[in-house]
mmCIF file of C-alpha atoms in Angstrom:
data_model
loop_
_atom_site.group_PDB
_atom_site.id
_atom_site.type_symbol
_atom_site.label_atom_id
_atom_site.label_comp_id
_atom_site.label_asym_id
_atom_site.label_seq_id
_atom_site.Cartn_x
_atom_site.Cartn_y
_atom_site.Cartn_z
ATOM 1 C CA MET A 1 -0.264 -0.007 0.103
ATOM 2 C CA TYR A 2 2.112 3.269 -1.054
ATOM 3 C CA ALA A 3 0.942 6.984 -0.252
ATOM 4 C CA ALA A 4 0.348 9.392 -3.216
ATOM 5 C CA HIS A 5 3.784 11.451 -3.610
ATOM 6 C CA LEU A 6 1.702 14.921 -2.129
ATOM 7 C CA ASP A 7 0.343 13.141 0.693
ATOM 8 C CA GLY A 8 3.877 10.854 2.065
ATOM 9 C CA TYR A 9 5.605 14.147 2.251
ATOM 10 C CA ILE A 10 2.185 15.439 3.792
ATOM 11 C CA TYR A 11 2.414 12.302 6.503
ATOM 12 C CA ARG A 12 6.992 12.849 6.755
ATOM 13 C CA TYR A 13 5.911 16.286 8.435
ATOM 14 C CA TYR A 14 3.543 15.139 11.320
ATOM 15 C CA ALA A 15 5.696 12.143 11.198
ATOM 16 C CA ASP A 16 8.514 14.046 11.831
ATOM 17 C CA GLN A 17 6.611 15.891 14.794
ATOM 18 C CA LEU A 18 5.364 12.841 16.148
ATOM 19 C CA ASN A 19 8.553 11.398 16.726
ATOM 20 C CA ALA A 20 10.104 14.258 18.278
ATOM 21 C CA ARG A 21 7.261 14.351 20.967
ATOM 22 C CA TYR A 22 7.663 10.991 21.037
ATOM 23 C CA ASN A 23 11.547 10.894 21.845
ATOM 24 C CA GLN A 24 10.648 12.849 24.757
ATOM 25 C CA MET A 25 8.244 10.329 26.213
ATOM 26 C CA ALA A 26 10.221 7.581 25.573
ATOM 27 C CA LEU A 27 12.948 9.399 27.429
ATOM 28 C CA LYS A 28 10.949 10.582 30.308
ATOM 29 C CA HIS A 29 9.271 6.432 30.785
ATOM 30 C CA HIS A 30 12.764 5.323 30.506
ATOM 31 C CA ILE A 31 12.408 3.069 27.057
ATOM 32 C CA ASP A 32 14.036 4.609 24.726
ATOM 33 C CA SER A 33 16.614 1.458 24.666
ATOM 34 C CA VAL A 34 13.230 -0.494 24.057
ATOM 35 C CA SER A 35 12.266 0.749 20.675
ATOM 36 C CA ILE A 36 14.677 0.118 18.335
ATOM 37 C CA ALA A 37 12.881 0.647 15.065
ATOM 38 C CA TYR A 38 10.859 3.511 12.633
ATOM 39 C CA ARG A 39 13.912 5.855 15.027
ATOM 40 C CA ASP A 40 15.073 8.678 14.642
ATOM 41 C CA ASN A 41 17.510 9.189 17.158
ATOM 42 C CA LYS A 42 20.422 6.016 16.912
ATOM 43 C CA SER A 43 22.261 7.507 13.706
ATOM 44 C CA GLY A 44 23.883 4.999 13.411
ATOM 45 C CA MET A 45 22.731 1.837 14.280
ATOM 46 C CA SER A 46 20.515 -0.629 12.415
ATOM 47 C CA ASN A 47 19.851 -4.415 13.128
ATOM 48 C CA ILE A 48 23.451 -4.877 13.858
ATOM 49 C CA GLN A 49 24.183 -3.429 16.130
ATOM 50 C CA PHE A 50 20.870 -4.816 17.979
ATOM 51 C CA ALA A 51 21.522 -8.378 17.641
ATOM 52 C CA GLN A 52 24.810 -8.080 18.808
ATOM 53 C CA GLU A 53 23.860 -5.846 22.531
ATOM 54 C CA ALA A 54 20.980 -8.937 22.873
ATOM 55 C CA PHE A 55 23.981 -11.465 22.250
ATOM 56 C CA ALA A 56 26.487 -9.567 24.057
ATOM 57 C CA PHE A 57 24.275 -9.598 27.173
ATOM 58 C CA ILE A 58 23.227 -13.127 26.857
ATOM 59 C CA ALA A 59 26.577 -14.340 27.309
ATOM 60 C CA ALA A 60 27.374 -12.115 30.054
ATOM 61 C CA HIS A 61 25.347 -14.319 32.005
ATOM 62 C CA PRO A 62 25.291 -18.067 33.456
ATOM 63 C CA ARG A 63 21.955 -18.715 33.591
ATOM 64 C CA CYS A 64 19.005 -16.594 30.912
ATOM 65 C CA TYR A 65 16.103 -17.173 29.991
ATOM 66 C CA ILE A 66 15.297 -15.482 26.856
ATOM 67 C CA ARG A 67 11.680 -15.457 25.585
ATOM 68 C CA VAL A 68 11.895 -14.424 20.975
ATOM 69 C CA GLY A 69 8.213 -12.689 20.447
ATOM 70 C CA ASP A 70 6.261 -12.000 17.237
ATOM 71 C CA PHE A 71 2.818 -10.037 16.838
ATOM 72 C CA GLU A 72 0.380 -11.447 14.693
ATOM 73 C CA HIS A 73 -0.742 -9.403 11.729
ATOM 74 C CA PHE A 74 0.806 -6.762 13.395
ATOM 75 C CA PHE A 75 0.044 -3.135 11.225
ATOM 76 C CA ASP A 76 -3.329 -4.747 10.633
ATOM 77 C CA ASN A 77 -4.861 -4.836 14.084
ATOM 78 C CA LEU A 78 -4.137 -1.840 15.375
ATOM 79 C CA GLN A 79 -6.945 -0.192 17.238
ATOM 80 C CA HIS A 80 -7.524 3.092 15.852
ATOM 81 C CA SER A 81 -8.987 3.861 19.170
ATOM 82 C CA TYR A 82 -6.584 2.819 21.526
ATOM 83 C CA LEU A 83 -4.346 4.394 19.029
ATOM 84 C CA LYS A 84 -5.868 8.081 19.248
ATOM 85 C CA ARG A 85 -5.987 7.708 23.231
ATOM 86 C CA GLN A 86 -1.959 7.004 22.512
ATOM 87 C CA ILE A 87 -1.868 9.603 20.490
ATOM 88 C CA LYS A 88 -3.226 12.250 22.337
ATOM 89 C CA LYS A 89 -1.465 11.582 25.410
ATOM 90 C CA VAL A 90 2.121 12.062 22.872
ATOM 91 C CA LEU A 91 0.851 15.138 22.283
ATOM 92 C CA GLN A 92 -0.515 16.522 25.495
ATOM 93 C CA MET A 93 -4.001 17.330 24.586
ATOM 94 C CA GLU A 94 -7.188 16.355 24.918
ATOM 95 C CA SER A 95 -8.241 16.710 21.461
ATOM 96 C CA LEU A 96 -7.127 16.367 18.427
ATOM 97 C CA PRO A 97 -6.910 19.285 15.919
ATOM 98 C CA GLU A 98 -8.376 19.458 13.048
ATOM 99 C CA ASP A 99 -5.338 18.827 10.891
ATOM 100 C CA TRP A 100 -4.236 16.171 12.740
ATOM 101 C CA TYR A 101 -7.376 14.293 12.510
ATOM 102 C CA LYS A 102 -7.899 14.249 9.101
ATOM 103 C CA VAL A 103 -4.342 13.186 8.347
ATOM 104 C CA LEU A 104 -4.849 10.354 11.066
ATOM 105 C CA ARG A 105 -8.283 9.808 9.779
ATOM 106 C CA SER A 106 -6.692 9.572 6.574
ATOM 107 C CA VAL A 107 -4.058 7.170 7.749
ATOM 108 C CA THR A 108 -6.552 4.586 9.064
ATOM 109 C CA HIS A 109 -9.472 5.053 7.175
ATOM 110 C CA TYR A 110 -7.684 4.949 4.003
ATOM 111 C CA THR A 111 -8.572 3.636 0.543
ATOM 112 C CA TYR A 112 -6.614 1.171 -1.426
ATOM 113 C CA VAL A 113 -6.840 -0.782 -4.857
ATOM 114 C CA GLU A 114 -5.367 -4.046 -6.164
ATOM 115 C CA ARG A 115 -2.344 -3.486 -8.465
ATOM 116 C CA MET A 116 -3.820 -6.188 -10.942
ATOM 117 C CA ALA A 117 -7.148 -3.861 -11.164
ATOM 118 C CA VAL A 118 -5.378 -0.744 -12.097
ATOM 119 C CA ALA A 119 -1.878 -2.503 -14.955
ATOM 120 C CA PRO A 120 -3.930 -2.423 -17.348
ATOM 121 C CA PHE A 121 -3.856 1.486 -17.161
ATOM 122 C CA TYR A 122 0.031 1.300 -16.903
ATOM 123 C CA ASP A 123 2.345 3.514 -18.847
ATOM 124 C CA LYS A 124 5.214 2.026 -19.271
ATOM 125 C CA ARG A 125 6.994 4.989 -21.382
ATOM 126 C CA SER A 126 6.079 7.591 -18.063
ATOM 127 C CA LYS A 127 6.481 5.120 -15.668
ATOM 128 C CA CYS A 128 3.058 6.125 -14.683
ATOM 129 C CA TYR A 129 -0.691 4.880 -14.382
ATOM 130 C CA PHE A 130 -2.713 7.707 -15.268
ATOM 131 C CA LYS A 131 -1.694 11.190 -17.280
ATOM 132 C CA SER A 132 -3.538 13.145 -15.119
ATOM 133 C CA ALA A 133 -5.466 13.711 -11.528
ATOM 134 C CA ARG A 134 -8.308 14.823 -13.589
ATOM 135 C CA ASP A 135 -7.938 10.999 -15.849
ATOM 136 C CA TYR A 136 -7.664 8.664 -11.895
ATOM 137 C CA ARG A 137 -10.537 11.178 -11.008
ATOM 138 C CA LYS A 138 -12.532 9.259 -13.735
ATOM 139 C CA PHE A 139 -11.136 6.281 -13.886
ATOM 140 C CA ARG A 140 -12.648 6.330 -9.727
ATOM 141 C CA ARG A 141 -16.198 7.026 -11.039
ATOM 142 C CA GLU A 142 -15.944 4.679 -13.440
ATOM 143 C CA HIS A 143 -14.198 2.098 -11.430
ATOM 144 C CA GLN A 144 -15.755 2.752 -8.134
ATOM 145 C CA ASP A 145 -16.039 -1.454 -6.782
ATOM 146 C CA PHE A 146 -11.958 -1.474 -7.663
ATOM 147 C CA PHE A 147 -11.519 0.855 -4.630
ATOM 148 C CA THR A 148 -11.675 -0.405 -0.943
ATOM 149 C CA ILE A 149 -12.317 1.799 2.636
ATOM 150 C CA ASN A 150 -11.295 -0.041 5.840
ATOM 151 C CA ARG A 151 -13.964 0.441 7.356
ATOM 152 C CA LYS A 152 -13.149 -2.381 10.206
ATOM 153 C CA GLY A 153 -11.545 0.423 12.894
ATOM 154 C CA VAL A 154 -8.300 -1.231 12.596
ATOM 155 C CA GLY A 155 -5.380 -1.061 11.034
ATOM 156 C CA VAL A 156 -3.352 1.334 9.373
ATOM 157 C CA PRO A 157 -0.742 0.182 5.950
ATOM 158 C CA GLN A 158 2.695 -0.884 6.346
ATOM 159 C CA GLY A 159 4.062 1.466 4.098
ATOM 160 C CA THR A 160 3.203 5.676 5.552
ATOM 161 C CA ALA A 161 5.763 7.531 6.999
ATOM 162 C CA LEU A 162 3.840 7.654 9.555
ATOM 163 C CA SER A 163 3.057 3.608 9.964
ATOM 164 C CA GLY A 164 6.109 3.814 11.889
ATOM 165 C CA ILE A 165 5.948 5.900 14.726
ATOM 166 C CA LEU A 166 2.290 5.144 14.745
ATOM 167 C CA ALA A 167 3.051 1.763 15.843
ATOM 168 C CA ASN A 168 5.862 2.947 18.403
ATOM 169 C CA ILE A 169 2.979 5.539 20.053
ATOM 170 C CA TYR A 170 1.184 2.390 20.249
ATOM 171 C CA MET A 171 3.473 -0.194 21.958
ATOM 172 C CA LEU A 172 4.284 3.008 24.649
ATOM 173 C CA ASP A 173 1.826 1.571 27.787
ATOM 174 C CA ILE A 174 2.913 -1.845 27.098
ATOM 175 C CA ASP A 175 7.228 -1.044 26.730
ATOM 176 C CA ASP A 176 6.847 0.197 29.916
ATOM 177 C CA ARG A 177 5.457 -2.240 31.880
ATOM 178 C CA ILE A 178 7.648 -4.263 30.038
ATOM 179 C CA GLN A 179 10.476 -2.911 30.779
ATOM 180 C CA LYS A 180 9.294 -2.441 34.443
ATOM 181 C CA LEU A 181 8.550 -5.797 35.003
ATOM 182 C CA VAL A 182 11.735 -6.995 32.832
ATOM 183 C CA GLN A 183 14.473 -4.314 34.944
ATOM 184 C CA ASP A 184 12.991 -5.936 38.511
ATOM 185 C CA TYR A 185 14.731 -9.171 37.414
ATOM 186 C CA GLY A 186 17.812 -6.699 36.439
ATOM 187 C CA GLY A 187 17.302 -7.906 32.336
ATOM 188 C CA MET A 188 16.421 -6.389 28.938
ATOM 189 C CA TYR A 189 13.733 -5.606 27.103
ATOM 190 C CA ARG A 190 14.222 -5.034 22.953
ATOM 191 C CA ARG A 191 11.299 -4.492 20.768
ATOM 192 C CA TYR A 192 11.998 -4.254 16.627
ATOM 193 C CA SER A 193 8.293 -3.105 15.076
ATOM 194 C CA ASP A 194 6.519 -6.542 16.094
ATOM 195 C CA ASP A 195 9.524 -8.228 17.072
ATOM 196 C CA THR A 196 10.128 -8.316 20.765
ATOM 197 C CA ILE A 197 13.246 -9.622 22.527
ATOM 198 C CA ILE A 198 13.337 -10.788 26.470
ATOM 199 C CA ILE A 199 16.671 -11.745 27.837
ATOM 200 C CA ILE A 200 15.682 -12.115 32.337
ATOM 201 C CA PRO A 201 19.073 -13.231 34.280
ATOM 202 C CA ILE A 202 17.988 -16.276 36.398
ATOM 203 C CA ASP A 203 19.539 -19.033 38.818
ATOM 204 C CA ALA A 204 18.200 -22.446 40.224
ATOM 205 C CA ASP A 205 14.911 -21.072 41.608
ATOM 206 C CA ALA A 206 13.722 -18.831 39.341
ATOM 207 C CA ALA A 207 11.056 -20.566 37.576
ATOM 208 C CA ALA A 208 7.786 -19.773 39.440
ATOM 209 C CA ASP A 209 8.799 -16.244 38.875
ATOM 210 C CA ILE A 210 9.192 -17.372 34.461
ATOM 211 C CA ARG A 211 6.015 -18.543 34.022
ATOM 212 C CA LYS A 212 4.822 -15.050 35.943
ATOM 213 C CA ILE A 213 6.345 -13.288 33.723
ATOM 214 C CA ASP A 214 4.938 -15.302 31.037
ATOM 215 C CA LYS A 215 1.628 -14.823 32.119
ATOM 216 C CA GLU A 216 2.274 -10.737 32.638
ATOM 217 C CA ILE A 217 2.826 -9.906 29.147
ATOM 218 C CA CYS A 218 0.454 -12.206 27.468
ATOM 219 C CA LYS A 219 -2.361 -9.563 29.601
ATOM 220 C CA TRP A 220 -0.637 -7.269 29.326
ATOM 221 C CA ILE A 221 0.039 -7.670 24.681
ATOM 222 C CA GLY A 222 -4.318 -8.927 25.621
ATOM 223 C CA ASP A 223 -5.461 -5.602 26.975
ATOM 224 C CA ALA A 224 -4.152 -3.590 23.837
ATOM 225 C CA CYS A 225 -6.427 -5.794 21.456
ATOM 226 C CA LEU A 226 -3.084 -7.461 20.849
ATOM 227 C CA SER A 227 -2.106 -11.158 20.079
ATOM 228 C CA GLU A 228 1.345 -13.114 18.826
ATOM 229 C CA GLN A 229 1.918 -15.410 16.883
ATOM 230 C CA GLU A 230 2.695 -18.514 19.307
ATOM 231 C CA GLU A 231 4.512 -20.680 16.168
ATOM 232 C CA LYS A 232 6.651 -17.955 16.452
ATOM 233 C CA THR A 233 6.531 -16.805 20.165
ATOM 234 C CA LYS A 234 10.023 -18.992 21.324
ATOM 235 C CA ARG A 235 11.021 -19.801 25.121
ATOM 236 C CA TYR A 236 14.989 -20.559 25.946
ATOM 237 C CA LEU A 237 17.164 -21.504 28.714
ATOM 238 C CA TYR A 238 20.960 -20.479 28.474
ATOM 239 C CA ARG A 239 22.598 -21.931 30.767
ATOM 240 C CA ASP A 240 26.861 -23.421 29.940
ATOM 241 C CA GLY A 241 27.042 -21.340 27.354
ATOM 242 C CA MET A 242 24.461 -23.762 26.149
ATOM 243 C CA LEU A 243 20.350 -22.709 24.385
ATOM 244 C CA TYR A 244 18.304 -25.350 25.558
ATOM 245 C CA ASP A 245 13.715 -24.470 25.056
ATOM 246 C CA ALA A 246 12.561 -23.247 27.750
ATOM 247 C CA LEU A 247 10.005 -26.220 27.998
ATOM 248 C CA THR A 248 11.507 -29.797 27.548
ATOM 249 C CA SER A 249 15.071 -28.379 29.036
ATOM 250 C CA ASP A 250 16.862 -31.161 26.876
ATOM 251 C CA ALA A 251 16.645 -29.995 22.727
ATOM 252 C CA LYS A 252 19.905 -27.882 21.959
ATOM 253 C CA ARG A 253 17.785 -25.050 20.436
ATOM 254 C CA THR A 254 19.263 -21.793 17.920
ATOM 255 C CA ILE A 255 18.197 -18.159 18.276
ATOM 256 C CA ASP A 256 16.667 -17.232 14.965
ATOM 257 C CA TYR A 257 16.397 -12.655 15.669
ATOM 258 C CA LEU A 258 17.311 -9.999 12.912
ATOM 259 C CA GLY A 259 18.080 -11.693 10.633
ATOM 260 C CA PHE A 260 20.355 -13.520 12.731
ATOM 261 C CA THR A 261 21.196 -16.925 14.652
ATOM 262 C CA PHE A 262 23.035 -17.164 17.982
ATOM 263 C CA ASP A 263 23.164 -20.846 19.276
ATOM 264 C CA GLY A 264 24.480 -19.487 22.501
ATOM 265 C CA ARG A 265 28.241 -19.304 21.397
ATOM 266 C CA GLU A 266 28.654 -19.034 18.508
ATOM 267 C CA VAL A 267 26.597 -16.329 15.304
ATOM 268 C CA LYS A 268 25.329 -16.529 11.999
ATOM 269 C CA VAL A 269 24.090 -14.654 9.679
ATOM 270 C CA ARG A 270 20.571 -16.182 8.874
ATOM 271 C CA GLN A 271 20.741 -18.899 6.316
ATOM 272 C CA LYS A 272 17.179 -17.741 4.416
ATOM 273 C CA CYS A 273 19.225 -13.841 3.977
ATOM 274 C CA ILE A 274 22.440 -15.572 2.201
ATOM 275 C CA TYR A 275 20.008 -17.062 -0.055
ATOM 276 C CA LYS A 276 18.002 -14.511 -0.801
ATOM 277 C CA PHE A 277 21.443 -12.824 -2.143
ATOM 278 C CA GLU A 278 22.800 -15.578 -4.450
ATOM 279 C CA ARG A 279 19.242 -15.645 -6.030
ATOM 280 C CA LYS A 280 19.006 -11.806 -6.529
ATOM 281 C CA ALA A 281 22.907 -12.085 -7.967
ATOM 282 C CA ASN A 282 22.437 -15.151 -10.870
ATOM 283 C CA THR A 283 18.952 -13.228 -11.482
ATOM 284 C CA ALA A 284 20.633 -10.166 -12.695
ATOM 285 C CA ILE A 285 23.584 -12.439 -14.506
ATOM 286 C CA HIS A 286 20.875 -14.886 -15.960
ATOM 287 C CA HIS A 287 19.634 -12.034 -17.355
ATOM 288 C CA ALA A 288 22.435 -10.406 -18.797
ATOM 289 C CA GLU A 289 23.154 -13.339 -20.399
ATOM 290 C CA ALA A 290 19.695 -14.011 -21.910
ATOM 291 C CA ILE A 291 19.705 -10.508 -23.187
ATOM 292 C CA LYS A 292 23.455 -11.160 -24.330
ATOM 293 C CA ARG A 293 22.325 -14.059 -26.975
ATOM 294 C CA ALA A 294 19.689 -12.279 -28.034
ATOM 295 C CA TYR A 295 21.031 -8.910 -28.984
ATOM 296 C CA ASN A 296 24.090 -11.250 -30.168
ATOM 297 C CA LEU A 297 26.395 -9.610 -27.860
ATOM 298 C CA GLU A 298 30.256 -9.745 -27.390
ATOM 299 C CA GLN A 299 30.514 -8.150 -23.980
ATOM 300 C CA LEU A 300 27.830 -9.778 -21.717
ATOM 301 C CA PRO A 301 25.505 -6.259 -20.791
ATOM 302 C CA PHE A 302 24.790 -4.540 -17.449
ATOM 303 C CA LYS A 303 28.331 -5.586 -16.593
ATOM 304 C CA SER A 304 28.309 -1.647 -14.287
ATOM 305 C CA SER A 305 25.558 -3.135 -12.863
ATOM 306 C CA ILE A 306 26.240 -6.249 -11.644
ATOM 307 C CA LEU A 307 29.882 -5.769 -10.396
ATOM 308 C CA PRO A 308 29.842 -3.009 -7.856
ATOM 309 C CA TYR A 309 26.636 -5.130 -6.845
ATOM 310 C CA TYR A 310 27.452 -8.353 -6.404
ATOM 311 C CA PHE A 311 30.923 -8.525 -5.956
ATOM 312 C CA SER A 312 32.445 -6.537 -3.192
ATOM 313 C CA LYS A 313 35.725 -4.767 -4.787
ATOM 314 C CA GLY A 314 33.984 -4.634 -8.314
ATOM 315 C CA HIS A 315 35.640 -8.275 -9.257
ATOM 316 C CA LYS A 316 38.626 -5.969 -9.743
ATOM 317 C CA PRO A 317 41.449 -6.171 -7.681
ATOM 318 C CA GLY A 318 42.274 -3.878 -5.261
ATOM 319 C CA LYS A 319 38.978 -1.434 -6.864
ATOM 320 C CA ARG A 320 36.966 -1.213 -3.994
ATOM 321 C CA THR A 321 33.032 0.649 -5.726
ATOM 322 C CA ALA A 322 31.122 2.933 -3.305
ATOM 323 C CA GLN A 323 28.343 1.526 -3.693
ATOM 324 C CA SER A 324 26.799 -1.344 -0.438
ATOM 325 C CA ASN A 325 25.652 -4.663 -0.775
ATOM 326 C CA PHE A 326 25.117 -7.315 1.456
ATOM 327 C CA LEU A 327 28.944 -8.459 0.793
ATOM 328 C CA ASN A 328 29.588 -4.530 2.490
ATOM 329 C CA TYR A 329 26.841 -5.944 5.055
ATOM 330 C CA LEU A 330 28.845 -8.723 5.976
ATOM 331 C CA ASP A 331 32.278 -6.524 6.443
ATOM 332 C CA ARG A 332 30.815 -4.799 9.152
ATOM 333 C CA VAL A 333 28.216 -6.979 10.300
ATOM 334 C CA LYS A 334 32.651 -8.448 11.297
ATOM 335 C CA GLY A 335 33.755 -5.585 12.535
ATOM 336 C CA GLU A 336 30.973 -5.722 15.388
ATOM 337 C CA TYR A 337 32.148 -9.458 16.230
ATOM 338 C CA LEU A 338 36.096 -8.314 16.291
ATOM 339 C CA GLU A 339 35.760 -7.224 20.280
ATOM 340 C CA GLY A 340 34.174 -10.005 22.850
ATOM 341 C CA ASP A 341 33.756 -13.415 23.698
ATOM 342 C CA ILE A 342 31.103 -13.924 21.035
ATOM 343 C CA ILE A 343 32.343 -15.251 17.333
ATOM 344 C CA CYS A 344 31.200 -14.143 14.457
ATOM 345 C CA LYS A 345 32.435 -14.710 11.116
ATOM 346 C CA PRO A 346 29.818 -13.774 8.337
ATOM 347 C CA LYS A 347 32.754 -14.342 4.965
ATOM 348 C CA GLN A 348 33.365 -17.949 5.781
ATOM 349 C CA GLN A 349 29.477 -18.568 5.402
ATOM 350 C CA VAL A 350 29.430 -17.013 1.518
ATOM 351 C CA ALA A 351 32.450 -18.021 0.952
ATOM 352 C CA HIS A 352 31.036 -21.074 -0.972
ATOM 353 C CA LEU A 353 28.186 -18.327 -2.205
ATOM 354 C CA ASN A 354 30.707 -16.955 -2.720
ATOM 355 C CA ARG A 355 32.753 -18.563 -5.724
ATOM 356 C CA LYS A 356 29.578 -20.079 -7.206
ATOM 357 C CA ILE A 357 28.882 -16.860 -8.052
ATOM 358 C CA ARG A 358 31.777 -15.819 -9.751
ATOM 359 C CA ARG A 359 32.578 -19.561 -11.902
ATOM 360 C CA SER A 360 28.678 -18.774 -12.865
ATOM 361 C CA TYR A 361 30.146 -14.724 -14.034
ATOM 362 C CA ASN A 362 32.981 -15.958 -16.257
ATOM 363 C CA ARG A 363 31.417 -18.457 -17.751
ATOM 364 C CA VAL A 364 28.607 -15.486 -19.738
ATOM 365 C CA LYS A 365 30.817 -13.059 -19.694
#
């Protein structure tokens, strides 16, 4: 669900104001470190640092209880009445001014159209569906059944400039409650949009507290009209440098968090990310090969696009490009784990993959 360009600018303007107010509120409630997604005051921070912080906290304690949660259809289930109350709390207003009311109404009672419905009207030359606003209005009058208005009282589109900050504001009270509870046990709580991780140091007699914590968290989430995906909500015990299922206590487990996996000793880049990179690289190379055959070209086309993106040094030793790609990302991951006891060697994971991609490229160039 994409906003029109003009709407996008308006949403960005109001999102910046909400972010400034939310940052003040987060500091006041001591949850600035809890909410780590869609923030404008954490420049230079990414999922690399956030995941490394959580894994390092686990490794720093002999025994931990770890709870990794995932909300079910998070943006689709944000209740409008609850969201409105939270926004008024952040803005410190009894009622919303007319401009705020209209902007928030547009992002909650949004209208959308399926892409396939407008696909026949797409103009490849101008790269747009309609030549003017008049053409669009005419299309809408003649095809009203193509358009759907969200009247369910829940849900915001995920892709607008306002969506992220609205989600953080919605979670303000829940984050505050969970943070206070976790801090009482000397633990850590982090929420990256709809992904949460709670880490609590424990001793041998803390089983009752763990059940209490889990029960409280589920209740607070339910109070906000949200629920977690049970199949994605995992509970672990960490002891002696290993992770175990908190229910069975005998099966070794691996945490999957923010694109990384952690087995208690070693961090790895999630294998799905590596497969995705391989698929994109091979798709680009095979597309260029098809163009080369179709037009009987002597050289492989699109080299300037393929080489900088899929080879960290542009496939030319000593010549590094400035373009960021997955391999540069792995370099940043490696840098975060140079110090400390946790091991992460992402380049070893993709060494074989990189050789495969280079062979594929050398075969067709």
